Coordinates of C-alpha atoms in Angstrom, one line a residue:
X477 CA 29.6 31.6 -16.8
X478 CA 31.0 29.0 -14.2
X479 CA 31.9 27.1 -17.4
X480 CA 34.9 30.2 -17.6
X481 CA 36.8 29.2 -13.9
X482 CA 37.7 25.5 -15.5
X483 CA 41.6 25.5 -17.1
X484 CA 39.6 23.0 -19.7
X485 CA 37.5 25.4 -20.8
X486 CA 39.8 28.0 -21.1
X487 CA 42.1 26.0 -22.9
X488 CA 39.5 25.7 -25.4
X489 CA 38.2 28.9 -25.9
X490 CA 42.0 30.0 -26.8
X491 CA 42.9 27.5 -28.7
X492 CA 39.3 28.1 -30.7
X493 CA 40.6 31.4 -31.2
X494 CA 44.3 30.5 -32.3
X495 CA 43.1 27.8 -34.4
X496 CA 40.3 29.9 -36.2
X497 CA 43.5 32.5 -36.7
X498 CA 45.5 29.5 -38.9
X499 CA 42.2 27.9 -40.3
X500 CA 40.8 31.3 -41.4
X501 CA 44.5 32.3 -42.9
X502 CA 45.3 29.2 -44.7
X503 CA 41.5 28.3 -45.7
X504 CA 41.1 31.3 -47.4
X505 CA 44.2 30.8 -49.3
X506 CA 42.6 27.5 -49.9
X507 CA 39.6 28.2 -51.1
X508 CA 41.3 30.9 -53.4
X509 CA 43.3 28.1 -55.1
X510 CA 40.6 25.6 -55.4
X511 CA 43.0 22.9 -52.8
X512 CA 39.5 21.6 -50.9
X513 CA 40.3 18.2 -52.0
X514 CA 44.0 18.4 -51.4
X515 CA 43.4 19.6 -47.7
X516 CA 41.3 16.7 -47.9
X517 CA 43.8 14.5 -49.2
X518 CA 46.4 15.8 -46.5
X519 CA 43.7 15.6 -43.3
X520 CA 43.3 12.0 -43.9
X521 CA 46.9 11.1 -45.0
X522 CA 47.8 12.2 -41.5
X523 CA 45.7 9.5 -40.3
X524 CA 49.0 6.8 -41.3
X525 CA 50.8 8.8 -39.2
X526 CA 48.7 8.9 -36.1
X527 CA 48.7 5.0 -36.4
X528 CA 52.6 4.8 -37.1
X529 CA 53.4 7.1 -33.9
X530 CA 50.8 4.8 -31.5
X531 CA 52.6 1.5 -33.4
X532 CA 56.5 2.7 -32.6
X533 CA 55.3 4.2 -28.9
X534 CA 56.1 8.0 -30.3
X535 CA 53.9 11.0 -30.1
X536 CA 51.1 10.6 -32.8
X537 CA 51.0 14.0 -33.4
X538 CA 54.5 14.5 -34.1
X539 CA 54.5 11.6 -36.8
X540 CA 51.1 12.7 -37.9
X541 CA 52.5 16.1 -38.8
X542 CA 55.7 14.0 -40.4
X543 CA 53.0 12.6 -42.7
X544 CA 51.2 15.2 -43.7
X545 CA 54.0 17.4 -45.0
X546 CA 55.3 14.5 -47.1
X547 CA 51.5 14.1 -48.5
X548 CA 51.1 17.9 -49.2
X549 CA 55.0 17.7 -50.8
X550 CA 54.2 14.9 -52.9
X551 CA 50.9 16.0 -54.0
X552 CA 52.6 19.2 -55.0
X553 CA 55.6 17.4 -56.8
X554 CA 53.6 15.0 -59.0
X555 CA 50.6 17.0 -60.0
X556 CA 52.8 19.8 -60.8
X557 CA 55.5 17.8 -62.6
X558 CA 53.0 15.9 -64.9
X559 CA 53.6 12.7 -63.6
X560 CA 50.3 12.7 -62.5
X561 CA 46.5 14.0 -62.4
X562 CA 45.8 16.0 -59.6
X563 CA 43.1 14.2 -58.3
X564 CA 44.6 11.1 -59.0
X565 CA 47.6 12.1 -56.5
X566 CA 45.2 12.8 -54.1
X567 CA 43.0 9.5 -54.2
X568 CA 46.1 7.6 -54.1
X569 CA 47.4 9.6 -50.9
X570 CA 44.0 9.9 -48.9
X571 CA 43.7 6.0 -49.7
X572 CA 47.3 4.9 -48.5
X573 CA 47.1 7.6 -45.3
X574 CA 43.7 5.9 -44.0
X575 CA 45.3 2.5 -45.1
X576 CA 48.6 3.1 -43.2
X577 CA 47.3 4.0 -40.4
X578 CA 44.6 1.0 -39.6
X579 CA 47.5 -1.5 -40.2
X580 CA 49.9 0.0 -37.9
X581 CA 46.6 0.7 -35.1
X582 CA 45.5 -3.0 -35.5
X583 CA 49.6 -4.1 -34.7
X584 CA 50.0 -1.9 -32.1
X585 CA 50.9 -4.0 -29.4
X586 CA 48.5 -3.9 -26.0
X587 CA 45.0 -2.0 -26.0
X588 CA 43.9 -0.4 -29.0
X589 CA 44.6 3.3 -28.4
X590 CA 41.0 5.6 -28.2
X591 CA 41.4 7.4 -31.4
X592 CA 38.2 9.0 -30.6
X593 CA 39.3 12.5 -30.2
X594 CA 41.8 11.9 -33.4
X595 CA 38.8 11.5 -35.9
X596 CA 36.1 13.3 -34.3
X597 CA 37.7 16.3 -32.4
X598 CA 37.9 16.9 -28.6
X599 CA 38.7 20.2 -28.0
X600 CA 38.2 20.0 -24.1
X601 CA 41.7 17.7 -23.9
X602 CA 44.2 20.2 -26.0
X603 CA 46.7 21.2 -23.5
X604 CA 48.9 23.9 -22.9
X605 CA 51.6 22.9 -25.1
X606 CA 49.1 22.7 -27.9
X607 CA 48.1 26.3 -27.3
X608 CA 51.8 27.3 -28.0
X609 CA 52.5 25.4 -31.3
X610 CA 49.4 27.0 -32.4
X611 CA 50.4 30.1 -31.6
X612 CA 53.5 29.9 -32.5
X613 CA 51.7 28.9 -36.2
X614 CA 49.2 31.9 -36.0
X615 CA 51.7 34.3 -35.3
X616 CA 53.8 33.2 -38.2
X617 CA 51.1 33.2 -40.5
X618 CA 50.6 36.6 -40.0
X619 CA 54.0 37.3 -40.4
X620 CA 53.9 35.8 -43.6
X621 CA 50.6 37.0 -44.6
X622 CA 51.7 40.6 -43.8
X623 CA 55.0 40.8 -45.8
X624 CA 54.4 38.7 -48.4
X625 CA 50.5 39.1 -48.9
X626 CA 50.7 40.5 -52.3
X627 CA 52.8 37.9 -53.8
X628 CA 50.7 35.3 -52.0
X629 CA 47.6 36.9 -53.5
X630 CA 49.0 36.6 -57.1
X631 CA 50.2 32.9 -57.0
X632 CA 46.6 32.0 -55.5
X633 CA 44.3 33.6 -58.3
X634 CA 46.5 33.7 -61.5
X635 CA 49.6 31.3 -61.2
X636 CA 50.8 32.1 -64.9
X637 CA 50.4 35.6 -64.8
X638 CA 52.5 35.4 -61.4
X639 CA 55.0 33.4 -63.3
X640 CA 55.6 36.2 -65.9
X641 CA 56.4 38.8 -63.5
X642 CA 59.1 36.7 -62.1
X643 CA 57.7 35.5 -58.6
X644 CA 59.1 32.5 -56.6
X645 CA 55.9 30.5 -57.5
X646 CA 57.1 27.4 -56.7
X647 CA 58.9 28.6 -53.5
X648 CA 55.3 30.1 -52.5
X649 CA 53.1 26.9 -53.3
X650 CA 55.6 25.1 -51.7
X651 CA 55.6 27.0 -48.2
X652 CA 51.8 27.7 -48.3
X653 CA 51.6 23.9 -48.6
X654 CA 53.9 23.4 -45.1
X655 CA 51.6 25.9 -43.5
X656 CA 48.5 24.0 -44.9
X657 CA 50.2 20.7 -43.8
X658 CA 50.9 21.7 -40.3
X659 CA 47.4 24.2 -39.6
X660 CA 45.7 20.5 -40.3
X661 CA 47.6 18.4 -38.0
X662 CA 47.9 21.2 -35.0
X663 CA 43.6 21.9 -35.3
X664 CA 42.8 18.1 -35.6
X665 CA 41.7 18.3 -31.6
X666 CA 39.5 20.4 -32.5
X667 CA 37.1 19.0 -35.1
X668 CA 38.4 15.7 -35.6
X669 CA 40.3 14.2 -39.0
X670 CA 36.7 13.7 -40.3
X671 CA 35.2 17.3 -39.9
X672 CA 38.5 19.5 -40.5
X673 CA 38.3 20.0 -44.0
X674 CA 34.9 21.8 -43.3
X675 CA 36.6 24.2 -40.9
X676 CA 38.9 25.6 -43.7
X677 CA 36.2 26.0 -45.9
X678 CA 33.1 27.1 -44.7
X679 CA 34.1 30.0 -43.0
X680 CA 35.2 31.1 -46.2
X681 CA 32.7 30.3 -48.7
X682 CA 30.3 32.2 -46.3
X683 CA 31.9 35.5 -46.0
X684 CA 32.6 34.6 -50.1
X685 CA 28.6 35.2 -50.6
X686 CA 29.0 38.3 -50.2
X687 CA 32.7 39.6 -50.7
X688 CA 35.5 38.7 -53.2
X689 CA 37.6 40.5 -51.0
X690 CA 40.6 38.0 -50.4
X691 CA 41.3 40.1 -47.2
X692 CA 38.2 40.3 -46.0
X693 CA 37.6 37.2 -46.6
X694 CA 40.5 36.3 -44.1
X695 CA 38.9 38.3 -41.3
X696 CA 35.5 37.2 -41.8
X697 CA 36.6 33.5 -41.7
X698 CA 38.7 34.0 -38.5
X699 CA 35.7 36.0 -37.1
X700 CA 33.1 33.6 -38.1
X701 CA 34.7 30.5 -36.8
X702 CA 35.8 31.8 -33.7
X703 CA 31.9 32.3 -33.2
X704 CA 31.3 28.9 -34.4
X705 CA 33.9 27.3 -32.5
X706 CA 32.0 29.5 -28.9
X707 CA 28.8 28.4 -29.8
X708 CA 29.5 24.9 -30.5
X709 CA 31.7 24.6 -27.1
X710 CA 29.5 25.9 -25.2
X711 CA 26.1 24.0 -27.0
X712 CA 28.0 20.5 -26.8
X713 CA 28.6 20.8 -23.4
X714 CA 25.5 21.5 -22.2
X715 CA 23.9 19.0 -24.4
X716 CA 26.5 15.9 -24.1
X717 CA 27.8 15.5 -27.4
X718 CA 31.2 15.4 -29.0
X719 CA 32.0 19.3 -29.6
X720 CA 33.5 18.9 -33.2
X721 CA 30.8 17.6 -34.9
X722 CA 28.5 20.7 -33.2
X723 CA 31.5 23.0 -34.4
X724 CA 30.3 22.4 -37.8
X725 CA 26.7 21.9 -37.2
X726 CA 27.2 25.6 -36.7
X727 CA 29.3 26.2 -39.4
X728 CA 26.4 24.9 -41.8
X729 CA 23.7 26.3 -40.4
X730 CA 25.4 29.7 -40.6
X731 CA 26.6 29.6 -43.5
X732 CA 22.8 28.3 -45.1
X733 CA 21.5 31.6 -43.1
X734 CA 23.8 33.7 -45.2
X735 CA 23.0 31.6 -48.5
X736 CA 19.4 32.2 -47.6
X737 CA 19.9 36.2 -46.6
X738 CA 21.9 36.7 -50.1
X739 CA 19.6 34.3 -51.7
X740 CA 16.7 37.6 -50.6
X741 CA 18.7 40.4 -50.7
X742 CA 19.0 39.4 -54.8
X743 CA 15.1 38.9 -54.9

């Protein structure tokens, strides 16, 4: 409990909750539309700008976040338009992103910058101003969520049949992709470029084992990572190692006690 009087730790125990808010929202969405590999394309495309924001003396985050809207746009744009295959898109931008962003890291001028808490998550250093953006991103989520749930629901499980009833599809993808884009670079503090792509999923393939509730699965996944997120604070710290990568220790080990209990119940 005398973890609770430090700002540090309160910081992160918010911002675990706000972030498992966005990660729950947008990873069930996700999930829904089979994207794993394009968040994954996306987390590590920011990486080109984290290196490009160190290289010009700007704030990484804010060119990271550049980056990853431009990856999720022109993943969206070629894969949709033909031009290219899907996974193709998203090999070609994971590659350049992680590419990118070494070059301009290496020819930054003066000491290499500690990218530590970039790739591997440090939740104990998000600040104040990081708790508003992401709640400034929760709260508009649900906003979005809430009025336009319905529509959202449709373009995610049947895209053609959403098409015939005259829905901005493209409007939609488009917009869930900027959410998806920006939920990625505003969470990377937490679990790291490396891990984040298991925060938007695992949440919701474990409340998936045993609902196909969309909705449900939204609250279960915020619930479930908030829990995570605690327990894998609070764990790290009193063990000494990067709180991330227990994050989703956590995740996994939950969600293989749920595969295991559904995995009985069906026996």
């Amino acid at each position: 409990m005398d973890l609770l009087s430090y700002s540090f730790f309160q910081n992160a125990l918010v911002g675990s909750f706000l972030a498992s808010i966005a990660c729950g929202i947008v990873g069930a969405y996700i999930v829904a539309r089979r994207l794993v590999f394009i968040s994954g394309g996306i987390t590590h495309a920011s990486f080109g700008g984290l290196g490009l924001g160190f290289y010009l003396g700007m704030n990484p985050i804010v060119m990271a976040l550049l980056f990853s809207i431009a990856s999720a746009f022109g993943i969206e744009w070629v894969s949709r338009d033909g031009m290219v295959r899907e996974d193709s898109a998203i090999a070609g931008v994971w590659s350049l992103g992680m590419a990118l962003g070494v070059i301009f890291i290496f020819l930054t001028p003066g000491y290499a910058p500690n990218l530590s808490a970039y790739l591997f998550g440090n939740i104990l250093t998000i600040t104040v101003w990081d708790l508003v953006y992401m709640a400034a991103l929760s709260m508009a989520l649900i906003v979005v969520f809430t009025y336009f749930y319905w529509e959202i629901l449709f373009i995610a499980f049947d895209r053609d049949f959403a098409q015939t009833q005259g829905l901005p599809v493209r409007l939609v993808e488009y917009a869930m992709m900027l959410f998806v884009a920006i939920t990625i670079v505003l969470t990377i503090r937490l679990v790291g470029i490396m891990l984040l792509m298991s925060l938007l999923t695992i949440p919701q393939m474990t409340v998936n084992l045993f609902t196909d509730s969309f909705k449900r699965i939204i609250f279960g996944s915020v619930a479930i990572g908030f829990v995570a997120c605690v327990v894998g604070l609070w764990l790290s710290y009193l063990i000494d190692v990067p709180s991330g990568a227990f994050i989703i220790l956590i995740l996994v080990v939950v969600f293989l006690a749920a595969k295991a209990i559904k995995a009985h119940r069906a026996r």
